[in-house]
XYZ file of C-alpha atoms in Angstrom:
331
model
C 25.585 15.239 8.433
C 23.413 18.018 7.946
C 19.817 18.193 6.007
C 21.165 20.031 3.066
C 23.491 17.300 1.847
C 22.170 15.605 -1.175
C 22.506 12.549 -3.419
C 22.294 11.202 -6.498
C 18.704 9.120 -7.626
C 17.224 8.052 -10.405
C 13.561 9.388 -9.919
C 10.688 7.992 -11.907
C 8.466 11.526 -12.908
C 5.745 10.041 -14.952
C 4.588 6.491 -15.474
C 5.656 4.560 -18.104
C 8.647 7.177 -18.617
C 12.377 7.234 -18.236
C 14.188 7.585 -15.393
C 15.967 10.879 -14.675
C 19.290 11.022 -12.531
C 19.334 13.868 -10.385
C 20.029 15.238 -6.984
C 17.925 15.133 -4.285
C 17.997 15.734 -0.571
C 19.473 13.044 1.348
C 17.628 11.860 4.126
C 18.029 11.640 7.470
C 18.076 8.494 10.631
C 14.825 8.956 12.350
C 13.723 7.266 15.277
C 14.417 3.422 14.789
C 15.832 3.961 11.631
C 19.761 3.542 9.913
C 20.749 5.401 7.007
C 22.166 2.834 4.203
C 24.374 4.144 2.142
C 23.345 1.650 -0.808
C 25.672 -0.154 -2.768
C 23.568 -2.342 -4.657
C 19.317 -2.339 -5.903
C 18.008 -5.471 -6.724
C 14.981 -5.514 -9.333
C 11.857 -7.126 -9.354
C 9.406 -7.616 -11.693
C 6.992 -5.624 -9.288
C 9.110 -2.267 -9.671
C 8.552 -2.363 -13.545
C 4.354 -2.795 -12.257
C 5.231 0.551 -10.434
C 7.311 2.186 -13.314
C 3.958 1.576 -15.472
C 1.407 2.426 -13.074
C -0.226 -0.796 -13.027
C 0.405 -1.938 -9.323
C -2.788 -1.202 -7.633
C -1.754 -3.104 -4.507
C 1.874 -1.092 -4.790
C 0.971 2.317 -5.497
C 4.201 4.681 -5.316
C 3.294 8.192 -5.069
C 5.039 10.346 -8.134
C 8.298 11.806 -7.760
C 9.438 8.388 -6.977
C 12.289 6.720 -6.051
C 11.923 3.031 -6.768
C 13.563 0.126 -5.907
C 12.170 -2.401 -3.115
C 15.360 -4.319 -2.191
C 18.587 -3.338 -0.996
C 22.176 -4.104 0.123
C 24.394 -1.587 1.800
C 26.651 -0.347 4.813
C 25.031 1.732 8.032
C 26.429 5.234 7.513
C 24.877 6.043 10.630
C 22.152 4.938 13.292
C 18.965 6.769 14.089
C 17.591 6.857 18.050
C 16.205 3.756 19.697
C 18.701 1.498 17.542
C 20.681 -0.861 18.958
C 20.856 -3.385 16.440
C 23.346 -2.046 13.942
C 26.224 0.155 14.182
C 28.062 2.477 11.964
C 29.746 0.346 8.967
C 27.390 -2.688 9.410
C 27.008 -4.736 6.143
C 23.414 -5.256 5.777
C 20.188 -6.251 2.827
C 16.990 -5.948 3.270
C 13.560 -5.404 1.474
C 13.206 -1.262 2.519
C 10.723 0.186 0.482
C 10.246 1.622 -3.113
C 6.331 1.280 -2.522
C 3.397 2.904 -0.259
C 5.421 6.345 -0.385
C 8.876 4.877 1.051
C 11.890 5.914 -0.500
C 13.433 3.207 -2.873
C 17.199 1.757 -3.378
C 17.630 3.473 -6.242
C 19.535 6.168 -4.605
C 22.891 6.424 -2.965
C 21.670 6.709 0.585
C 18.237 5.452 2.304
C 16.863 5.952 5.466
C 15.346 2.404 6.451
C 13.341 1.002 9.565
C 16.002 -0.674 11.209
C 13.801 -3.636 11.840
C 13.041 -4.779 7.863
C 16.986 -5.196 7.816
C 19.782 -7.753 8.695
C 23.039 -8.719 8.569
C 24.229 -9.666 5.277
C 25.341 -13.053 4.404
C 28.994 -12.643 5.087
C 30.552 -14.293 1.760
C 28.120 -12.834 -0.260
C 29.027 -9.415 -2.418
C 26.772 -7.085 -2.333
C 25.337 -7.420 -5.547
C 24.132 -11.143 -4.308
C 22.762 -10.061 -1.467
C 20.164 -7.483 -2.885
C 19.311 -10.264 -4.945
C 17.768 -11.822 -2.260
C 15.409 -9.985 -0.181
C 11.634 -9.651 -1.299
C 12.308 -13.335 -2.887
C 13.511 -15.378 0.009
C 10.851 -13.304 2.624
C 7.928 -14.730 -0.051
C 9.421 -17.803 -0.568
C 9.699 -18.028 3.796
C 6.396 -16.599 4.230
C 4.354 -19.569 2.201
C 6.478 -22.371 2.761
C 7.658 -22.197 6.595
C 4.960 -19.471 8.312
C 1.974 -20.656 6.390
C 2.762 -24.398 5.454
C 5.410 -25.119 8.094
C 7.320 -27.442 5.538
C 8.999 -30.410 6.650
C 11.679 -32.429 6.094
C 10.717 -35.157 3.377
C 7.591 -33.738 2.297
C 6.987 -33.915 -1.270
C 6.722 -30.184 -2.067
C 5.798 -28.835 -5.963
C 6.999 -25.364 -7.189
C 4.846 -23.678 -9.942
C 7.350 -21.613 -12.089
C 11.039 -21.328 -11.416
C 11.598 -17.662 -11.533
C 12.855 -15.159 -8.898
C 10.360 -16.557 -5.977
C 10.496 -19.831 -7.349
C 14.208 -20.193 -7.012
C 14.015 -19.173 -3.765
C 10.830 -21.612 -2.688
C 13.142 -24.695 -4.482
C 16.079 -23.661 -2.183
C 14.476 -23.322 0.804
C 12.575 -26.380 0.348
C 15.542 -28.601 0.011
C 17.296 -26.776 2.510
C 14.695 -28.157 5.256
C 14.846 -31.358 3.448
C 11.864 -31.613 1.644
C 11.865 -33.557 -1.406
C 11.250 -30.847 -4.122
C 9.702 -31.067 -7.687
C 9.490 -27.450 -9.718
C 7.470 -27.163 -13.337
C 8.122 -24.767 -15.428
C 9.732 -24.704 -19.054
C 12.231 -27.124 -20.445
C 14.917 -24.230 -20.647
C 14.993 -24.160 -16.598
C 15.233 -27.884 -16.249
C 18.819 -27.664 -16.062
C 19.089 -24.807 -13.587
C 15.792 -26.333 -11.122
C 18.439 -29.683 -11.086
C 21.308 -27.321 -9.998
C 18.977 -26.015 -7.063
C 18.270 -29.651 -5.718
C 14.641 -29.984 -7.575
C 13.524 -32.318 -9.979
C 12.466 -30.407 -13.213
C 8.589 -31.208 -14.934
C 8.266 -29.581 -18.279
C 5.201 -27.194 -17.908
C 3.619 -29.305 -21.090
C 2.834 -32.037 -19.094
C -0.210 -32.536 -17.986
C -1.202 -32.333 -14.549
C -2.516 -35.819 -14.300
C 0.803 -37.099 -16.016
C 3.224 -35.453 -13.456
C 0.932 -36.437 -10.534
C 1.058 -40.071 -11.261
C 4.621 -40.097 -12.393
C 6.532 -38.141 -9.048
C 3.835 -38.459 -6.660
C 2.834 -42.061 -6.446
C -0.930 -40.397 -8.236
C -2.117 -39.188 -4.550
C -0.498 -35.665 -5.468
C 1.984 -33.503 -3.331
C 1.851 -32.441 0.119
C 2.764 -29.180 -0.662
C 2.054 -27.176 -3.433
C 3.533 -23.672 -3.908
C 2.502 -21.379 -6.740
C 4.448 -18.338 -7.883
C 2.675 -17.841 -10.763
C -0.685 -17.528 -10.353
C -3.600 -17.596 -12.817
C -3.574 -21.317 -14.308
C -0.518 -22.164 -12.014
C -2.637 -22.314 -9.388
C -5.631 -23.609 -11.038
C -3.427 -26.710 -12.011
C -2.128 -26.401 -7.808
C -5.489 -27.258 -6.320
C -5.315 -30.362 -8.683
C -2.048 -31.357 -8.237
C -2.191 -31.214 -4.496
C -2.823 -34.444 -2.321
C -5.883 -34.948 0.133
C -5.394 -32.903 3.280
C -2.243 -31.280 1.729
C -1.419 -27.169 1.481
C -1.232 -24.883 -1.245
C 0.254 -21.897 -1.258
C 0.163 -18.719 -3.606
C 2.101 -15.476 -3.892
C -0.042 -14.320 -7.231
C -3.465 -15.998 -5.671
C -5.402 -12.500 -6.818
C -7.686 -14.075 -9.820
C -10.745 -15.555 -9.816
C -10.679 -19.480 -9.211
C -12.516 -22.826 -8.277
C -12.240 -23.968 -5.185
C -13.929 -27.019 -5.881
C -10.623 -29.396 -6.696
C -9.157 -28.065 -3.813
C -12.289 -28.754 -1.207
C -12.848 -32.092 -2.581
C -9.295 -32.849 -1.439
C -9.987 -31.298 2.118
C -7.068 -29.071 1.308
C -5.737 -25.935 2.589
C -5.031 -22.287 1.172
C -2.970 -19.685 2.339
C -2.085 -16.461 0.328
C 1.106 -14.682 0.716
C 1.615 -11.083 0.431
C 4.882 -9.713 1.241
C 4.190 -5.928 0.792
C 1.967 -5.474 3.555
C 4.632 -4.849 6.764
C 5.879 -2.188 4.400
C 2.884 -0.682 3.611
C 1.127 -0.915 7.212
C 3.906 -1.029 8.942
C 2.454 -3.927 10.821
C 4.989 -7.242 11.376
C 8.043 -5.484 9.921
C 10.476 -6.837 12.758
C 9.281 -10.557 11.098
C 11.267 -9.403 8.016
C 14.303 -8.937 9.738
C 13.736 -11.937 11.525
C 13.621 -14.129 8.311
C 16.326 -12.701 6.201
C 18.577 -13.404 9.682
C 17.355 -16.848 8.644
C 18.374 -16.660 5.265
C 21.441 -15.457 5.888
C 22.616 -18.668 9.069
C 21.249 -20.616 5.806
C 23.305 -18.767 3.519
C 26.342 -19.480 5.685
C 25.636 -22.850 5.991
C 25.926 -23.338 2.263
C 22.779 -23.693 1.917
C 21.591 -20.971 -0.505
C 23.088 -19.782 -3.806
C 22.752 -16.368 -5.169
C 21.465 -16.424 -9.357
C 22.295 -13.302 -10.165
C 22.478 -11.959 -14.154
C 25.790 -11.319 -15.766
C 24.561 -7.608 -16.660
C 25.806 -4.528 -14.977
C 23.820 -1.756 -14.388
C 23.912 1.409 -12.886
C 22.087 4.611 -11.854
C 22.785 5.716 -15.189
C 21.242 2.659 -16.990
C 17.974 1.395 -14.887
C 15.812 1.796 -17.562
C 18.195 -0.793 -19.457
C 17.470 -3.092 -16.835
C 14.178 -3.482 -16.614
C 14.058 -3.715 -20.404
C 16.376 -6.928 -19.869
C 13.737 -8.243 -17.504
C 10.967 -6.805 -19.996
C 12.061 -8.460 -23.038
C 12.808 -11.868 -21.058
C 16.722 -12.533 -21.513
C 17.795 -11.881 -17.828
C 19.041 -15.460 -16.814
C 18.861 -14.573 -12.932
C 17.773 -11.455 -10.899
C 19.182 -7.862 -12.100
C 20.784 -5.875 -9.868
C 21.319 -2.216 -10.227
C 25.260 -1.086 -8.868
C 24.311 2.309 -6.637
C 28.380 2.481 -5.717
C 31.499 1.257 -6.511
């Protein structure tokens, strides 16, 4: 395959603007790297942050080529990779920030080590679903707070990361409580949580599902008064974690219940480059989980294409996606 070849992206010229399909130059396998030929881009609220310009900590120089999670097949394997061969089904969170070339694009050149193997019985569209969700939803609730089984473990919000905090709470057992509004209730009871209307009052759901001692673990996804409402809801020498932990807070209910913070933030191997072969390591996880029937996909009906990204984040935008979106790259 020879430099000149090109693809078919849909690059992001100017913030806030539309996307534009066009060719560009496909890339090339480097040293520990696999070239994806991607089949599917999963979306994340972050890459519409990017798209407008107002993701400081995810800054994505312009011409860009978003899109931070992927699912694909090795079309061929860079030097010093012995990990994946040619035709390899694999996902991963690759890039679409710091300057790395997104999954919106029919090919990618990707560090071999932020990928795995993807769950087997999963279609592709599922498994780009899953990446950046399930590594920040791992990251808080088994590096940092080494969850165990029958813990009493809260969720603050029930979105994309707190689907995947609910699942992998109950799959090590824990015993799992998510708040959030009444129209998730029904879908936080599907994932093995019980459902607290985000109404109630902190005090109210404290007393009522944790004996009024509070959880063990708390795990916030939404930041800002989600995890104001964490360091009160958490139980003397218990663990709170956050994903969104960037405002200004008291720490006050928190160190009067000799409790414990940890802050989560998934970009960084990506954008230093530093712990990148933990990635890999954790969606292996997710996917002997997955196998084990132990993690569903919630994925939106919608289908989307290079043609129509813009249409997709305005489905996240305008809040009627009922799961993730995910962007078809091929057929």
């Amino acid at each position: 395959m020879n430099a000149q070849a090109s693809m078919q992206a849909a690059v992001l010229e100017q913030h806030g603007k539309v996307f534009r399909r066009t060719a560009v130059a496909r890339p090339l396998a480097g040293p520990g790297q696999v070239l994806v030929r991607v089949v599917a881009s999963g979306v994340n609220p972050l890459d519409l942050k990017i798209r407008e310009g107002k993701a400081d900590h995810a800054r994505h120089p312009l011409p860009a080529i978003l899109g931070i999670d992927l699912a694909g097949v090795v079309e061929s394997v860079g030097p010093g990779v012995g990990t994946f061969r040619v035709g390899d089904e694999v996902y991963g969170m690759t890039g679409g920030v710091g300057g790395i070339q997104g999954s919106l694009a029919e090919y990618a050149a990707v560090d071999a080590r932020l990928l795995a193997p993807k769950p087997a019985h999963f279609s592709m569209r599922e498994a780009a679903s899953l990446p950046l969700a399930f590594i920040t939803a791992w990251e808080g609730l088994v590096d940092r707070a080494q969850v165990k089984a029958d813990q009493t473990v809260l969720v603050q919000g029930a979105g994309g990361v707190g689907n995947a905090v609910i699942q992998l709470a109950v799959a090590f057992g824990a015993r799992v409580f998510a708040v959030d509004g009444a129209a998730k209730a029904q879908d936080i009871g599907r994932w093995g949580a019980t459902p607290i209307d985000r109404t109630t009052s902190v005090e109210r759901y404290v007393a009522e599902h944790a004996g009024g001692l509070g959880f063990e673990l708390v795990y916030d996804s939404v930041g800002g008064a989600g995890l104001d409402a964490s360091f009160q809801a958490v139980r003397r020498f218990g663990h709170v974690v956050s994903a969104l932990g960037w405002g200004t807070h008291a720490l006050a209910p928190l160190s009067f219940r000799a409790g414990t913070y940890s802050g989560v933030f998934t970009l960084l191997p990506l954008l230093t480059g530093e712990g990148r072969e933990h990635h890999g390591e954790i969606l292996r996880e997710v996917t002997r989980l997955a196998e084990a029937g132990k993690i569903t996909p919630f994925v939106d009906a919608h289908r989307f294409d290079l043609d129509s990204v813009a249409d997709a984040h305005a489905l996240i935008e305008q809040r009627e996606a009922r799961g993730k979106v995910v962007i078809e790259i091929a057929k």
